[in-house]
Amino acid sequence: MTDLAALPLTFSPEVAKARAEGSAIVALESTIITHGMPFPQNVETAQRVESEVRAHGAIPATIAIMNHRIHIGLTGAELQALGQATNVAKLSRADLAACLATGGTGATTVAATMICAHLAGIPVFATGGIGGVHRGAETSFDISADLRELAETPVTVVAAGAKAILDLPKTLEYLETMGVPVIAYGQDDFPAFWSRSSGLKAPLRMDRAADIAAAHRMRSLLGLPGGQLVANPIPVEAEISRAEIMPHIETALSEAAAAGIAAKAVTPFLLSRLFELTDGRSLAANIALVLSNARLAAAIASALRDPV
Ligand code: PSU
Ligand code: MN
């Protein structure tokens, strides 16, 4: 067992109170703030997502690394500062301990947020999209550490599927190999972030937050490591069709290849180019889907607190 007192965890006053009272808590990542959206929409969205979690019966805990500490929940001032800071490191599993040891400021990806949420005893986490197997991974080996984390760390992650900048069939194959349950919420198809369908069927489907919570508990009872990926389709009114987004994705991908973008820089580069190529339309969709994921995560977190 990890010694909780020895861990470099700092809880915000709001999250500390929620823990003391046994309230449902939803973890939120910070890379979406620092590397996923431009300022000032990033800070506005982060605040709206937190409000959405509160309005649906849970307490938000946005996670980031500052001054040798894992911050579980950020104050309004901390969120503002993070959203405008430059030189914030993008932290995945490989970088987390080094950033804490050296005292840098770091934003947590899905993988690192899962690790921190689990250390803090938070079983549910809402985000926009997860990292996945990149197109051309057979030569680049670019497979996001988010996928292996889902196989290892017992946190249920609510996302709008994965972006079509990735190789979605390979992403689903990899998750299956790693034993990660991929649960589409309320439909059969695996969603593709801006679009409600990827054209691929999801391995599992559930229509109720209570079922997702029960499956989370059951994995723990069976001693199965790892979490669950809940793929929540973007709300209908915010959807961008595959026909509209695909040409922009092809443009962004060929620009990335021509510029020699590699490793951690790939995802942020593609996201920022897509914001530009769609004249901000991708951003409006992104905001709508994160809010929707926050609502579903709050419902799952609440269901996990219900007596069985
Ligand atoms: N995909 C998105 N939006 C994001 C990210 C991915 O649609 O903001 C971020 C998340 O923090 C995710 C990370 O964990 O990028 C994955 O980066 P990489 O592909 O380098 O593992
Ligand atoms: Mn990568």
Short mmCIF file of C-alpha atoms and ligand atoms in Angstrom, two decimals:
data_model
loop_
_atom_site.label_atom_id
_atom_site.label_comp_id
_atom_site.label_asym_id
_atom_site.label_seq_id
_atom_site.Cartn_x
_atom_site.Cartn_y
_atom_site.Cartn_z
CA MET A 1 0.00 0.00 0.00
CA THR A 2 1.12 3.50 -0.77
CA ASP A 3 1.68 5.63 2.34
CA LEU A 4 -0.81 8.46 1.74
CA ALA A 5 0.85 10.80 4.22
CA ALA A 6 4.20 10.48 2.44
CA LEU A 7 2.76 11.35 -0.96
CA PRO A 8 3.31 14.89 -2.28
CA LEU A 9 -0.45 15.54 -2.55
CA THR A 10 -1.97 18.97 -1.98
CA PHE A 11 -5.77 19.09 -1.91
CA SER A 12 -7.58 22.33 -2.70
CA PRO A 13 -9.92 23.51 0.08
CA GLU A 14 -12.96 22.45 -1.97
CA VAL A 15 -11.61 18.93 -2.60
CA ALA A 16 -10.41 18.53 0.99
CA LYS A 17 -13.95 19.32 2.17
CA ALA A 18 -15.45 16.87 -0.32
CA ARG A 19 -13.12 14.14 0.91
CA ALA A 20 -14.02 14.84 4.53
CA GLU A 21 -17.72 14.71 3.73
CA GLY A 22 -17.48 11.68 1.46
CA SER A 23 -18.86 13.54 -1.58
CA ALA A 24 -18.48 12.24 -5.13
CA ILE A 25 -15.39 13.71 -6.83
CA VAL A 26 -14.52 13.87 -10.55
CA ALA A 27 -10.88 14.25 -11.60
CA LEU A 28 -10.08 16.57 -14.54
CA GLU A 29 -6.84 16.79 -16.53
CA SER A 30 -4.77 19.91 -17.20
CA THR A 31 -3.01 19.17 -20.52
CA ILE A 32 -6.28 20.01 -22.25
CA ILE A 33 -5.88 23.49 -20.65
CA THR A 34 -2.19 24.08 -21.44
CA HIS A 35 -1.70 22.14 -24.69
CA GLY A 36 -5.21 21.38 -25.95
CA MET A 37 -6.95 24.74 -26.27
CA PRO A 38 -5.86 28.36 -26.83
CA PHE A 39 -6.08 31.04 -24.12
CA PRO A 40 -8.57 32.41 -23.01
CA GLN A 41 -11.02 29.69 -24.09
CA ASN A 42 -8.93 27.12 -22.20
CA VAL A 43 -9.47 28.81 -18.82
CA GLU A 44 -13.13 29.61 -19.54
CA THR A 45 -13.75 26.00 -20.54
CA ALA A 46 -11.93 24.61 -17.49
CA GLN A 47 -14.14 26.81 -15.25
CA ARG A 48 -17.32 25.80 -17.07
CA VAL A 49 -16.40 22.12 -16.82
CA GLU A 50 -15.85 22.49 -13.07
CA SER A 51 -19.25 24.22 -12.72
CA GLU A 52 -20.90 21.48 -14.75
CA VAL A 53 -19.51 18.81 -12.40
CA ARG A 54 -20.80 20.77 -9.38
CA ALA A 55 -24.23 21.25 -10.97
CA HIS A 56 -24.49 17.48 -11.38
CA GLY A 57 -23.78 16.47 -7.82
CA ALA A 58 -20.01 16.03 -7.65
CA ILE A 59 -16.92 18.08 -6.81
CA PRO A 60 -14.33 18.77 -9.56
CA ALA A 61 -10.63 18.10 -8.96
CA THR A 62 -8.46 19.56 -11.71
CA ILE A 63 -4.98 18.05 -11.39
CA ALA A 64 -1.61 19.71 -12.10
CA ILE A 65 1.97 19.69 -10.79
CA MET A 66 3.44 22.81 -9.16
CA ASN A 67 6.29 23.37 -6.68
CA HIS A 68 7.08 19.70 -6.04
CA ARG A 69 3.41 18.90 -5.29
CA ILE A 70 0.59 17.06 -7.04
CA HIS A 71 -2.31 19.50 -6.79
CA ILE A 72 -5.66 17.74 -6.54
CA GLY A 73 -8.07 20.58 -7.25
CA LEU A 74 -6.90 24.05 -8.27
CA THR A 75 -8.05 27.36 -6.85
CA GLY A 76 -9.46 29.92 -9.31
CA ALA A 77 -6.15 31.84 -9.22
CA GLU A 78 -4.11 28.68 -9.84
CA LEU A 79 -6.29 27.75 -12.82
CA GLN A 80 -5.92 31.26 -14.29
CA ALA A 81 -2.14 31.16 -13.85
CA LEU A 82 -1.79 27.70 -15.39
CA GLY A 83 -3.92 28.67 -18.39
CA GLN A 84 -1.60 31.58 -19.24
CA ALA A 85 1.74 30.09 -18.26
CA THR A 86 4.32 29.32 -20.91
CA ASN A 87 6.88 26.53 -20.53
CA VAL A 88 4.47 24.19 -18.80
CA ALA A 89 5.66 20.61 -19.31
CA LYS A 90 3.27 18.04 -20.75
CA LEU A 91 3.49 15.15 -18.31
CA SER A 92 2.75 11.55 -19.00
CA ARG A 93 3.71 8.51 -16.86
CA ALA A 94 7.37 8.84 -17.88
CA ASP A 95 7.72 12.50 -16.83
CA LEU A 96 5.66 12.79 -13.67
CA ALA A 97 8.25 11.90 -11.03
CA ALA A 98 11.01 13.94 -12.70
CA CYS A 99 8.82 17.06 -12.77
CA LEU A 100 7.90 16.63 -9.10
CA ALA A 101 11.53 16.05 -8.15
CA THR A 102 12.84 19.13 -9.95
CA GLY A 103 10.00 21.47 -8.99
CA GLY A 104 8.77 22.34 -12.47
CA THR A 105 5.22 23.22 -13.46
CA GLY A 106 3.52 20.41 -15.31
CA ALA A 107 0.16 19.68 -16.88
CA THR A 108 -1.07 16.12 -16.61
CA THR A 109 -2.17 14.11 -19.64
CA VAL A 110 -4.81 11.39 -19.38
CA ALA A 111 -2.13 8.88 -18.28
CA ALA A 112 -0.63 11.12 -15.58
CA THR A 113 -4.06 12.33 -14.40
CA MET A 114 -5.15 8.71 -13.94
CA ILE A 115 -2.06 7.99 -11.80
CA CYS A 116 -2.63 11.09 -9.64
CA ALA A 117 -6.39 10.55 -9.33
CA HIS A 118 -5.81 6.98 -8.18
CA LEU A 119 -3.23 8.10 -5.59
CA ALA A 120 -5.84 10.57 -4.31
CA GLY A 121 -8.55 7.90 -4.17
CA ILE A 122 -10.64 9.36 -7.03
CA PRO A 123 -12.03 6.61 -9.31
CA VAL A 124 -13.67 8.72 -12.08
CA PHE A 125 -12.11 11.20 -14.50
CA ALA A 126 -13.60 13.29 -17.32
CA THR A 127 -11.67 14.59 -20.33
CA GLY A 128 -12.19 15.43 -24.02
CA GLY A 129 -10.31 12.85 -26.06
CA ILE A 130 -7.68 10.30 -25.15
CA GLY A 131 -4.37 9.71 -26.89
CA GLY A 132 -4.18 6.61 -29.06
CA VAL A 133 -2.29 4.75 -31.75
CA HIS A 134 -1.13 7.31 -34.31
CA ARG A 135 -1.46 6.73 -38.01
CA GLY A 136 1.81 5.26 -39.27
CA ALA A 137 2.54 3.77 -35.83
CA GLU A 138 3.87 0.68 -37.59
CA THR A 139 6.93 2.75 -38.50
CA SER A 140 6.90 5.59 -35.90
CA PHE A 141 5.93 3.41 -32.88
CA ASP A 142 3.86 6.42 -31.69
CA ILE A 143 1.33 4.90 -29.31
CA SER A 144 0.08 7.13 -26.50
CA ALA A 145 0.96 6.06 -22.97
CA ASP A 146 -2.72 6.78 -22.18
CA LEU A 147 -3.62 3.34 -23.56
CA ARG A 148 -1.27 1.35 -21.37
CA GLU A 149 -2.36 3.42 -18.37
CA LEU A 150 -5.96 2.35 -18.93
CA ALA A 151 -4.73 -1.24 -18.64
CA GLU A 152 -2.88 -0.54 -15.42
CA THR A 153 -4.63 2.06 -13.26
CA PRO A 154 -8.17 1.54 -11.92
CA VAL A 155 -9.81 4.79 -13.00
CA THR A 156 -12.90 5.04 -15.22
CA VAL A 157 -12.17 7.65 -17.91
CA VAL A 158 -15.01 9.43 -19.71
CA ALA A 159 -13.96 10.76 -23.14
CA ALA A 160 -15.70 11.46 -26.46
CA GLY A 161 -13.81 8.58 -28.04
CA ALA A 162 -10.61 9.39 -29.88
CA LYS A 163 -9.90 11.84 -32.69
CA ALA A 164 -9.69 10.71 -36.27
CA ILE A 165 -6.16 12.20 -36.36
CA LEU A 166 -5.38 8.77 -34.86
CA ASP A 167 -5.65 5.31 -36.34
CA LEU A 168 -8.93 4.34 -34.67
CA PRO A 169 -9.05 0.65 -35.68
CA LYS A 170 -5.51 0.15 -34.34
CA THR A 171 -6.42 2.07 -31.17
CA LEU A 172 -9.35 -0.27 -30.51
CA GLU A 173 -7.22 -3.34 -31.28
CA TYR A 174 -4.53 -2.18 -28.88
CA LEU A 175 -7.08 -1.56 -26.11
CA GLU A 176 -8.52 -5.02 -26.64
CA THR A 177 -5.06 -6.59 -26.45
CA MET A 178 -4.38 -4.71 -23.21
CA GLY A 179 -7.68 -5.88 -21.71
CA VAL A 180 -9.28 -2.44 -21.47
CA PRO A 181 -13.09 -2.32 -21.57
CA VAL A 182 -14.22 0.23 -24.17
CA ILE A 183 -17.84 1.14 -23.42
CA ALA A 184 -19.84 3.30 -25.82
CA TYR A 185 -22.47 5.25 -23.90
CA GLY A 186 -26.00 5.10 -25.30
CA GLN A 187 -25.10 3.87 -28.79
CA ASP A 188 -23.40 0.96 -30.53
CA ASP A 189 -20.68 2.86 -32.42
CA PHE A 190 -17.36 4.05 -31.04
CA PRO A 191 -17.52 7.86 -31.26
CA ALA A 192 -14.78 9.90 -32.97
CA PHE A 193 -14.60 13.07 -30.85
CA TRP A 194 -16.14 15.74 -33.14
CA SER A 195 -18.32 13.14 -34.86
CA ARG A 196 -20.77 10.85 -33.07
CA SER A 197 -19.63 7.82 -34.99
CA SER A 198 -16.23 6.58 -36.12
CA GLY A 199 -17.91 4.02 -38.37
CA LEU A 200 -16.56 1.34 -36.00
CA LYS A 201 -18.64 -0.60 -33.52
CA ALA A 202 -17.53 -0.27 -29.89
CA PRO A 203 -16.78 -3.55 -28.11
CA LEU A 204 -19.27 -2.75 -25.30
CA ARG A 205 -22.31 -0.56 -24.88
CA MET A 206 -24.01 0.74 -21.72
CA ASP A 207 -26.96 3.10 -21.40
CA ARG A 208 -26.87 3.91 -17.68
CA ALA A 209 -24.27 5.51 -15.42
CA ALA A 210 -25.19 3.00 -12.71
CA ASP A 211 -24.15 0.10 -14.97
CA ILE A 212 -20.79 1.73 -15.67
CA ALA A 213 -20.27 2.19 -11.92
CA ALA A 214 -21.24 -1.45 -11.29
CA ALA A 215 -18.76 -2.66 -13.92
CA HIS A 216 -16.02 -0.53 -12.31
CA ARG A 217 -16.75 -2.15 -8.94
CA MET A 218 -16.86 -5.61 -10.48
CA ARG A 219 -13.38 -5.26 -12.01
CA SER A 220 -12.06 -4.38 -8.58
CA LEU A 221 -13.88 -7.34 -7.00
CA LEU A 222 -12.38 -9.69 -9.59
CA GLY A 223 -8.91 -8.29 -8.96
CA LEU A 224 -8.55 -7.07 -12.53
CA PRO A 225 -6.10 -4.18 -12.82
CA GLY A 226 -6.78 -1.15 -14.95
CA GLY A 227 -9.69 1.13 -15.67
CA GLN A 228 -12.45 1.52 -18.19
CA LEU A 229 -12.77 3.80 -21.20
CA VAL A 230 -16.27 5.26 -21.47
CA ALA A 231 -16.79 6.71 -24.95
CA ASN A 232 -19.54 9.33 -24.75
CA PRO A 233 -20.66 10.68 -28.15
CA ILE A 234 -20.62 14.46 -28.65
CA PRO A 235 -24.10 16.04 -28.25
CA VAL A 236 -25.98 15.98 -31.58
CA GLU A 237 -26.28 19.76 -31.89
CA ALA A 238 -22.48 20.25 -31.56
CA GLU A 239 -21.39 17.50 -33.94
CA ILE A 240 -19.11 18.16 -36.92
CA SER A 241 -19.62 15.55 -39.63
CA ARG A 242 -16.79 13.27 -40.69
CA ALA A 243 -17.09 14.61 -44.24
CA GLU A 244 -16.38 18.13 -42.99
CA ILE A 245 -13.54 17.36 -40.59
CA MET A 246 -11.64 14.71 -42.59
CA PRO A 247 -10.03 17.01 -45.20
CA HIS A 248 -8.74 19.28 -42.40
CA ILE A 249 -7.30 16.27 -40.58
CA GLU A 250 -5.46 15.19 -43.74
CA THR A 251 -4.04 18.72 -44.13
CA ALA A 252 -2.87 18.87 -40.50
CA LEU A 253 -1.29 15.41 -40.73
CA SER A 254 0.66 16.19 -43.88
CA GLU A 255 1.87 19.49 -42.39
CA ALA A 256 3.05 17.64 -39.28
CA ALA A 257 4.93 15.13 -41.41
CA ALA A 258 6.51 17.86 -43.57
CA ALA A 259 7.63 19.80 -40.47
CA GLY A 260 9.12 16.68 -38.85
CA ILE A 261 6.91 17.00 -35.74
CA ALA A 262 7.48 13.99 -33.47
CA ALA A 263 6.90 12.49 -30.02
CA LYS A 264 5.05 14.66 -27.48
CA ALA A 265 4.68 17.53 -29.91
CA VAL A 266 2.48 15.61 -32.37
CA THR A 267 -0.88 15.80 -30.57
CA PRO A 268 -0.63 19.51 -29.56
CA PHE A 269 0.46 20.43 -33.11
CA LEU A 270 -2.47 18.63 -34.71
CA LEU A 271 -4.99 20.07 -32.22
CA SER A 272 -3.87 23.66 -32.74
CA ARG A 273 -3.80 23.32 -36.55
CA LEU A 274 -7.33 21.90 -36.52
CA PHE A 275 -8.59 24.86 -34.46
CA GLU A 276 -7.16 27.14 -37.18
CA LEU A 277 -8.31 25.06 -40.16
CA THR A 278 -11.92 24.89 -38.90
CA ASP A 279 -12.02 28.60 -37.94
CA GLY A 280 -12.67 27.72 -34.33
CA ARG A 281 -15.57 25.42 -35.10
CA SER A 282 -13.58 22.48 -33.73
CA LEU A 283 -13.14 24.42 -30.50
CA ALA A 284 -16.88 25.01 -29.99
CA ALA A 285 -17.47 21.29 -30.53
CA ASN A 286 -14.62 20.43 -28.19
CA ILE A 287 -16.14 22.59 -25.42
CA ALA A 288 -19.59 21.04 -25.83
CA LEU A 289 -18.25 17.49 -25.62
CA VAL A 290 -16.11 18.13 -22.54
CA LEU A 291 -19.15 19.57 -20.74
CA SER A 292 -21.17 16.53 -21.71
CA ASN A 293 -18.40 14.22 -20.46
CA ALA A 294 -18.29 16.14 -17.16
CA ARG A 295 -22.03 15.49 -16.66
CA LEU A 296 -21.71 11.77 -17.33
CA ALA A 297 -18.63 11.46 -15.10
CA ALA A 298 -20.50 13.22 -12.26
CA ALA A 299 -23.34 10.71 -12.62
CA ILE A 300 -20.90 7.75 -12.57
CA ALA A 301 -19.04 9.17 -9.55
CA SER A 302 -22.37 9.61 -7.72
CA ALA A 303 -23.45 6.07 -8.62
CA LEU A 304 -20.15 4.73 -7.24
CA ARG A 305 -21.03 6.28 -3.86
CA ASP A 306 -24.44 4.59 -3.76
CA PRO A 307 -24.73 1.57 -1.47
CA VAL A 308 -24.63 -1.66 -3.49
N1 PSU B 1 -6.55 14.31 -27.49
C1 PSU B 1 -7.46 15.29 -27.54
N2 PSU B 1 -7.32 16.37 -26.73
C2 PSU B 1 -6.27 16.47 -25.84
C3 PSU B 1 -5.32 15.40 -25.79
C4 PSU B 1 -5.51 14.34 -26.62
O1 PSU B 1 -8.40 15.20 -28.31
O2 PSU B 1 -6.16 17.46 -25.12
C5 PSU B 1 -4.21 15.44 -24.78
C6 PSU B 1 -4.59 14.63 -23.54
O3 PSU B 1 -3.99 15.22 -22.40
C7 PSU B 1 -3.95 13.27 -23.82
C8 PSU B 1 -2.67 13.70 -24.51
O4 PSU B 1 -3.70 12.50 -22.66
O5 PSU B 1 -3.06 14.80 -25.33
C9 PSU B 1 -2.09 12.59 -25.34
O6 PSU B 1 -0.85 12.98 -25.82
P1 PSU B 1 0.10 11.89 -26.56
O7 PSU B 1 -0.62 11.58 -27.83
O8 PSU B 1 1.39 12.62 -26.75
O9 PSU B 1 0.21 10.73 -25.61
MN MN B 2 2.83 10.02 -28.75
#
